[in-house]
Short mmCIF file of C-alpha atoms in Angstrom, two decimals:
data_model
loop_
_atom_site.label_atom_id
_atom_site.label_comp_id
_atom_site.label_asym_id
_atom_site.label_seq_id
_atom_site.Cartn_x
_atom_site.Cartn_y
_atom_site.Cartn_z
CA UNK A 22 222.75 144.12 88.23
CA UNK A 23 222.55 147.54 87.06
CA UNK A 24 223.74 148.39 83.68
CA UNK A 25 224.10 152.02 82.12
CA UNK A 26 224.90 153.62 78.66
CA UNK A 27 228.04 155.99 79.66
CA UNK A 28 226.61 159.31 79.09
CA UNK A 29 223.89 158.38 81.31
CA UNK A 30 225.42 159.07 85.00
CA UNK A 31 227.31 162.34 86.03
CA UNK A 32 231.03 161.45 85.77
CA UNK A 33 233.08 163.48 88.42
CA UNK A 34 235.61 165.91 86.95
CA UNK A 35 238.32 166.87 87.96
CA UNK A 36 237.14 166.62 91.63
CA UNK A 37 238.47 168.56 94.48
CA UNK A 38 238.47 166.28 96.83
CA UNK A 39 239.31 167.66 100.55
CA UNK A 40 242.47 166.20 102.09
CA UNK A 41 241.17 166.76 106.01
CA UNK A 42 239.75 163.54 107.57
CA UNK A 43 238.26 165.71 110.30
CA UNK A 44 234.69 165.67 111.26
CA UNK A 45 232.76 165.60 114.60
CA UNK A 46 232.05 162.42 116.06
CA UNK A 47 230.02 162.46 118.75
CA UNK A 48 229.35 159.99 121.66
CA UNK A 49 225.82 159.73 122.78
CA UNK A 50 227.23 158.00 126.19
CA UNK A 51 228.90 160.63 127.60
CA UNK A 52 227.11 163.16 130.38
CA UNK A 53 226.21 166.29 128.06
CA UNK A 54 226.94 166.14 124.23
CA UNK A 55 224.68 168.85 123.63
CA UNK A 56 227.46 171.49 122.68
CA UNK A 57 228.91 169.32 120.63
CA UNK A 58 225.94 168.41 118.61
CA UNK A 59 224.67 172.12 118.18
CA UNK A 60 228.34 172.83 116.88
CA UNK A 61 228.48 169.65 114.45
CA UNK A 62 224.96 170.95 113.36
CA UNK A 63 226.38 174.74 112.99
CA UNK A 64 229.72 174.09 111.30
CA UNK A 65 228.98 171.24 109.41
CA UNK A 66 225.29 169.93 109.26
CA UNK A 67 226.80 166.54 109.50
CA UNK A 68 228.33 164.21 111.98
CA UNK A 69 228.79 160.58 113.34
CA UNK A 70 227.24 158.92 116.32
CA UNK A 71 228.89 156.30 118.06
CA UNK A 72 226.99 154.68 121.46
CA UNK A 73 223.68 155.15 120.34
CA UNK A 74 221.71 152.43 122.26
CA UNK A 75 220.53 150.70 118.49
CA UNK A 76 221.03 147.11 118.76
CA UNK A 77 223.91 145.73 116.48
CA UNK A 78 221.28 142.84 115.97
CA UNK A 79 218.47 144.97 114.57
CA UNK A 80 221.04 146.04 111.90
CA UNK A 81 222.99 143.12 110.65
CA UNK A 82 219.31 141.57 110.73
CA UNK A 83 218.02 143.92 108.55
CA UNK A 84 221.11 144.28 106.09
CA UNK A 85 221.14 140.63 105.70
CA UNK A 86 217.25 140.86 104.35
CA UNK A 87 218.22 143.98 101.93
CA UNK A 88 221.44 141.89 100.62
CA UNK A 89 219.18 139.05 100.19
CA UNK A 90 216.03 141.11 98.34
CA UNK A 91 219.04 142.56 95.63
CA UNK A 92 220.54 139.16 95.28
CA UNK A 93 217.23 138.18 93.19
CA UNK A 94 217.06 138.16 89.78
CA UNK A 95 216.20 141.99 88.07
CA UNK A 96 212.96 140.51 86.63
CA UNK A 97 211.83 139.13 90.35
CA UNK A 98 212.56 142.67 91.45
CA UNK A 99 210.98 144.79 89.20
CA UNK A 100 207.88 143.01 89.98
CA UNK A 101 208.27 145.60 93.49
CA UNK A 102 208.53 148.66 91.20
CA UNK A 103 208.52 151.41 89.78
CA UNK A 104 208.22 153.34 93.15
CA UNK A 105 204.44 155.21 93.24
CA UNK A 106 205.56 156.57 95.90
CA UNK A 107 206.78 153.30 97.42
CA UNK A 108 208.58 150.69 95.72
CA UNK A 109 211.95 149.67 94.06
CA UNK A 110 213.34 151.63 91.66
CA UNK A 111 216.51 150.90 89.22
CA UNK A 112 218.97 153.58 88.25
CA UNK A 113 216.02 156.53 88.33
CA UNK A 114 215.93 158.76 91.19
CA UNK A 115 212.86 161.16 90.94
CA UNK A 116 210.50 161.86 88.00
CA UNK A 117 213.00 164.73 86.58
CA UNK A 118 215.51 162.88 84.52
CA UNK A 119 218.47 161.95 87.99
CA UNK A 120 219.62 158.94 87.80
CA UNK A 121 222.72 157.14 89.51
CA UNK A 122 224.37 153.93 90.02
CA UNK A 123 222.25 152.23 92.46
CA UNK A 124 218.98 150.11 92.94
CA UNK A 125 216.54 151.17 96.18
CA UNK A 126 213.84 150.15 97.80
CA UNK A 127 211.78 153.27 99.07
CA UNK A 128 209.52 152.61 101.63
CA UNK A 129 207.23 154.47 104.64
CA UNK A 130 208.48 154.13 108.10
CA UNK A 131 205.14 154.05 109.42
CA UNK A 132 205.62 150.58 111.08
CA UNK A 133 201.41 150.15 110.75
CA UNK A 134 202.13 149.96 107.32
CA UNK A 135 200.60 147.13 105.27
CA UNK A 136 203.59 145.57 102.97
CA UNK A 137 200.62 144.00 100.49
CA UNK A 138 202.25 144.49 97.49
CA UNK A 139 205.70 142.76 98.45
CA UNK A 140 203.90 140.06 100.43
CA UNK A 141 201.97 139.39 96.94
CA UNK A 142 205.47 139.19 95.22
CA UNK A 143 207.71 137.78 97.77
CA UNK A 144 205.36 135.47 100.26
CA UNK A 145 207.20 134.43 103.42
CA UNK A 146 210.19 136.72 102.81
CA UNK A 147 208.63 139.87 102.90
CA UNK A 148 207.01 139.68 106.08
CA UNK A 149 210.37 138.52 107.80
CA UNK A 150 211.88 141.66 105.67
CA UNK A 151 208.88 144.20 107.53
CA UNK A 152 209.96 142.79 110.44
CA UNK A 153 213.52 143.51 110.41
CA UNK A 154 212.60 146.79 109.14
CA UNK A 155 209.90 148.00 112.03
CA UNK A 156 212.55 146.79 114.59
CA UNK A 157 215.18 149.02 113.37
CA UNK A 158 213.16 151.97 112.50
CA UNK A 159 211.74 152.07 115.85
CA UNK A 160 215.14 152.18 117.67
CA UNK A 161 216.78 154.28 114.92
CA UNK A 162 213.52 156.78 115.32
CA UNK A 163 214.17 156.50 119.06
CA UNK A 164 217.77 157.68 118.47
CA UNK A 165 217.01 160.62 116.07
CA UNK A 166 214.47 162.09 118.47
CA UNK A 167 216.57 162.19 121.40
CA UNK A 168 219.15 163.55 118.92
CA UNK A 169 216.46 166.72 118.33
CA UNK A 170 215.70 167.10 121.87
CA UNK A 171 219.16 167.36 122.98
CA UNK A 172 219.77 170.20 119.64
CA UNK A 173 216.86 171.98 121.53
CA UNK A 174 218.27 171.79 125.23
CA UNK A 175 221.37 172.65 123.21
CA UNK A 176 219.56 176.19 121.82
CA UNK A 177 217.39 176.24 125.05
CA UNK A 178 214.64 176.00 123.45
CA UNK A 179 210.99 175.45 124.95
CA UNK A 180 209.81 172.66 124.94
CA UNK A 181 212.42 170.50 124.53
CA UNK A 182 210.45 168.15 121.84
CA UNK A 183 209.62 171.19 119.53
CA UNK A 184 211.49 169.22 116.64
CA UNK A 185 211.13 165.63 118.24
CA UNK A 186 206.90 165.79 118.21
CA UNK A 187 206.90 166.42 114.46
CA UNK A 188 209.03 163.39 113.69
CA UNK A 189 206.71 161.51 116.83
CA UNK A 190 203.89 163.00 115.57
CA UNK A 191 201.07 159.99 114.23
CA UNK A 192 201.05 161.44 111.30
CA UNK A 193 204.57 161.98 110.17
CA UNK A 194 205.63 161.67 106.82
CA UNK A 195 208.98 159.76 107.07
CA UNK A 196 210.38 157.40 104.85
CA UNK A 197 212.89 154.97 104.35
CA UNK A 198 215.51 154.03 101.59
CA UNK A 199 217.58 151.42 101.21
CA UNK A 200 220.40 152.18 98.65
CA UNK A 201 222.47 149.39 96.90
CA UNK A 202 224.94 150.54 94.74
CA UNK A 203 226.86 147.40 93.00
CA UNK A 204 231.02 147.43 91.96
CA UNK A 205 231.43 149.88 89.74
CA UNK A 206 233.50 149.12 86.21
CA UNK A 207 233.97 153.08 85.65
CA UNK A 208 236.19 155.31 87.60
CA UNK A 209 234.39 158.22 88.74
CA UNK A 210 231.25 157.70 87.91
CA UNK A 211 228.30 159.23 90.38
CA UNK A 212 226.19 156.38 92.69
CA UNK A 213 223.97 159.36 93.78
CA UNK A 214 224.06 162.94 92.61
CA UNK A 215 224.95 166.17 94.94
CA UNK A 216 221.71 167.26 97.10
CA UNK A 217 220.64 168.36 100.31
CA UNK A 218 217.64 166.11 102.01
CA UNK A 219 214.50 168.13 102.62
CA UNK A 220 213.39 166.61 105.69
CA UNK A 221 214.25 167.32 109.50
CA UNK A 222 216.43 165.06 109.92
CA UNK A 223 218.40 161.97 108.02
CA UNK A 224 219.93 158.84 110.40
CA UNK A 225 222.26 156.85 107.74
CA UNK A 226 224.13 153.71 107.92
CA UNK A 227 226.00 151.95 105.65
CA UNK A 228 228.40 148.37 105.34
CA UNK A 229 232.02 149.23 105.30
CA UNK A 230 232.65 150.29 101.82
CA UNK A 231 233.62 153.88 101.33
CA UNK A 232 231.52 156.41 98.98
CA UNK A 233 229.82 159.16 100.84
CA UNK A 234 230.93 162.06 100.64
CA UNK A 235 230.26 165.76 102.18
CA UNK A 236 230.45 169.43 100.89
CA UNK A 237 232.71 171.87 102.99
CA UNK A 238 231.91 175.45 103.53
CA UNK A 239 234.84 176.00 100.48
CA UNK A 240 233.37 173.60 98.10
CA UNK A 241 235.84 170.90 98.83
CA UNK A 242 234.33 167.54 99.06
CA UNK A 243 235.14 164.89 102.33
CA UNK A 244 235.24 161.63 101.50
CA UNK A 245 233.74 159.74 104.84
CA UNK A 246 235.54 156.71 106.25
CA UNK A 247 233.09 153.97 106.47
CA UNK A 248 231.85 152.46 109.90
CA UNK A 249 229.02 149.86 109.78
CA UNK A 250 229.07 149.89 114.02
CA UNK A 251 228.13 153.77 113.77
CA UNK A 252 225.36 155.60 112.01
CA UNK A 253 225.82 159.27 110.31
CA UNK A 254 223.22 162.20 111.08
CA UNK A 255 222.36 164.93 108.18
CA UNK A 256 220.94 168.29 109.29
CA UNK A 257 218.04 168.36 107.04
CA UNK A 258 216.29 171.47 105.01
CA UNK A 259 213.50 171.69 107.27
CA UNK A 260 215.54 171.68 110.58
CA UNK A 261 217.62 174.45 108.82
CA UNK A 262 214.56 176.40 108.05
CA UNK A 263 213.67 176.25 111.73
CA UNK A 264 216.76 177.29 113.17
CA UNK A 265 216.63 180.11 111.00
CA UNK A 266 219.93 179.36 109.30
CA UNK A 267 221.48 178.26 112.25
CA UNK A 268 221.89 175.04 111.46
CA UNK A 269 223.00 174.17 107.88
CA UNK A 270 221.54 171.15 105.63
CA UNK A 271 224.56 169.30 104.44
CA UNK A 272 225.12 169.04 100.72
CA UNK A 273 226.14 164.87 100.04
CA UNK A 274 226.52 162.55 97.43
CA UNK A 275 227.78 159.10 96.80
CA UNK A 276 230.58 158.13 94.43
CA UNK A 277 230.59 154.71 93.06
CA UNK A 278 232.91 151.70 94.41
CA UNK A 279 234.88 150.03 91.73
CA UNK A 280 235.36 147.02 93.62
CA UNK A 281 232.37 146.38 96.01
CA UNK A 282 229.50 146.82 96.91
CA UNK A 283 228.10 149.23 99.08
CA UNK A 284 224.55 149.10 100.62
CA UNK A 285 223.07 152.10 102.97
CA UNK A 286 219.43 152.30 104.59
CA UNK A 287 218.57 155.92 105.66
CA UNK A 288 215.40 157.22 107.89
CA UNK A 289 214.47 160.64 107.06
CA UNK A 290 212.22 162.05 109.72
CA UNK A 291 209.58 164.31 108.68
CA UNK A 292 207.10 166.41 110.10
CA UNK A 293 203.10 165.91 109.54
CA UNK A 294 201.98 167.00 105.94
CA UNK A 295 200.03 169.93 107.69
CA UNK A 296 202.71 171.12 109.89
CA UNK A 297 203.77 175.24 109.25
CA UNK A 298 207.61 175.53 108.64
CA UNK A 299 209.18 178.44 109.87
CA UNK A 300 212.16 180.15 112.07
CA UNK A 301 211.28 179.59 115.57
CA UNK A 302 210.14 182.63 117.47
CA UNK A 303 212.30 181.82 120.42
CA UNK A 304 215.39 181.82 118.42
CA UNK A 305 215.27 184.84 116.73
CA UNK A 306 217.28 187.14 118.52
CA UNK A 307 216.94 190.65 119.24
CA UNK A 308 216.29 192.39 115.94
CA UNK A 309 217.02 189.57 113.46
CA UNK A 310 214.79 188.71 110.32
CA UNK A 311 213.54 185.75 109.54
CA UNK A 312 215.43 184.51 106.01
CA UNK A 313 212.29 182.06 105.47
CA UNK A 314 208.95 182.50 104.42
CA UNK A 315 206.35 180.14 106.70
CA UNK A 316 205.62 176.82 104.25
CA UNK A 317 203.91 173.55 104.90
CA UNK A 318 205.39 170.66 104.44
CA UNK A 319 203.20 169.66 101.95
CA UNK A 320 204.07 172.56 100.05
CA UNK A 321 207.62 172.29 100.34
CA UNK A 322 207.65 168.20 99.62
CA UNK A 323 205.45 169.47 96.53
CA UNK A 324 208.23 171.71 95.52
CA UNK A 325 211.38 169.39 96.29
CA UNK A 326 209.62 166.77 93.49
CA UNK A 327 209.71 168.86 91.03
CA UNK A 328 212.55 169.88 91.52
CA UNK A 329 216.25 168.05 90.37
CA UNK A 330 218.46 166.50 93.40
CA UNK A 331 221.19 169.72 92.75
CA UNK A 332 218.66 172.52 92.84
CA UNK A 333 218.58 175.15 95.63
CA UNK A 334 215.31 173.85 96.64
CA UNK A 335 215.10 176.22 99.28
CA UNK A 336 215.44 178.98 97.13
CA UNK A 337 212.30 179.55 96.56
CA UNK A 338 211.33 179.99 100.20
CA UNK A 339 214.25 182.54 101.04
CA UNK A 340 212.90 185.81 101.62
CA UNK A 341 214.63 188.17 99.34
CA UNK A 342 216.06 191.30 101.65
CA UNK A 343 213.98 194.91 100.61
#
């Protein structure tokens, strides 16, 4: 259970919340959704994919392992924390003072991965938890990277896995989170603060109880219906970096449920610690200036920890116009 002092988590006020239910869903069964999905990536940095080849039994597998890991007691839990970098963490989210209403496990997607420290803790249950995990990341991975390759057909860009082989790459640095956030006794209270995610791209799911929420072009927030048969793609920093603006890196947050609970797992594919980010040469056009100075990831990763989840993190990478 998590339990918080009041002044503690940001409290929403006075929230202008958007009255439009519209936002693109896109079918990854049809003939050629690559219009659509460069649009959804322009106009929104955000939409929902339905048909998208992940096996229903890979998820409900692995949700029923997550429900059943925060079902144990705190104390058996904590024994799997505090995240350094993996691990599970209660109520903090970062070194720099966030916190929300929610308790995660963070963990690698590298499915190599040796799960030591939970199979100390947890015996027999964690490896059946790896399990569920590698299965799922390996078809949700599968998903996201023909989701980049059909942006780049999309923006005709050559080759078509300039974004994909950075998330393929052996050395990626992706992770994976696994967000519980239990009922909520106060109204308006913040699960997880405003922020943009710094990687290429985010593949989310979550059970059917509402709380995410997007930032419009006006400021208004969308509250997103909830489908547990469908997952939801962000437009990451990075893959806004490389499109030169193009593409925008949806601002989100989660508002807490006051009557149930609500559990999300999220990949976020990243590129290679050593890998340069900048605007692709073949999509600036004509005369236009790049708006990003060239960064590593490591450099940028760097920066996004010390940073708070509502900073402008890629403010400091903007190129400031002579």
């Amino acid at each position: 259970m998590v339990v918080l002092s009041k002044p503690a988590i940001e409290q929403l006020s006075k929230p202008k919340n958007c009255s439009a239910t519209f936002f693109p869903t896109i079918d990854l069964s049809q003939p050629d959704p690559r219009t659509q999905l460069v649009k959804a990536c322009e106009e929104f940095g955000f939409f929902k994919v339905i048909n998208h080849g992940v096996p229903f039994h890979f998820i409900s597998e692995l949700e029923a392992e997550a429900v059943r890991f925060f079902s144990l007691p705190p104390s058996v839990k904590q024994q799997a924390g505090p995240p350094n970098p993996f691990g599970y963490g209660d109520k903090k989210i970062g070194p720099n003072g966030d916190v929300g209403w929610l308790e995660y496990l963070l963990l690698t997607a590298d499915t190599q991965a040796d799960y030591q420290k939970f199979s100390s803790i947890f015996g027999e249950p964690a490896q059946r938890f790896r399990c569920a995990v590698n299965k799922y990341l390996a078809s949700v991975k599968k998903m996201a990277c023909e989701i980049l390759e059909m942006l780049a057909d999309g923006l005709k860009i050559q080759p078509r896995n300039a974004f994909s082989k950075m998330v393929m790459d052996e050395q990626s640095d992706s992770v994976f989170r696994v967000n519980h956030y239990p009922p909520c006794p106060e109204s308006n209270l913040i699960g997880f603060g405003a922020h943009t995610d710094p990687q290429i791209i985010s593949v989310l799911r979550s059970n059917n109880t509402s709380g995410l929420q997007i930032s419009l072009k006006d400021g208004q927030w969308l509250s997103i219906p909830p489908d547990h048969t469908s997952f939801f793609i962000n437009v990451g920093d990075s893959l806004q970096v490389m499109t030169n603006g193009r593409f925008k890196s949806v601002r989100h947050r989660v508002v807490a449920n006051s009557t149930k609970s609500r559990l999300s797992m999220i990949y976020f594919g990243g590129p290679p610690l050593s890998e340069k980010i900048a605007p692709l040469p073949s999509l600036m056009q004509g005369e236009e200036d790049s708006l990003y100075k060239e960064f590593t990831w490591f450099e940028y990763k760097k920066s996004a920890y010390k940073s708070r989840l509502a900073d402008n993190r890629l403010g400091l990478f903007e190129k400031i116009a002579a």
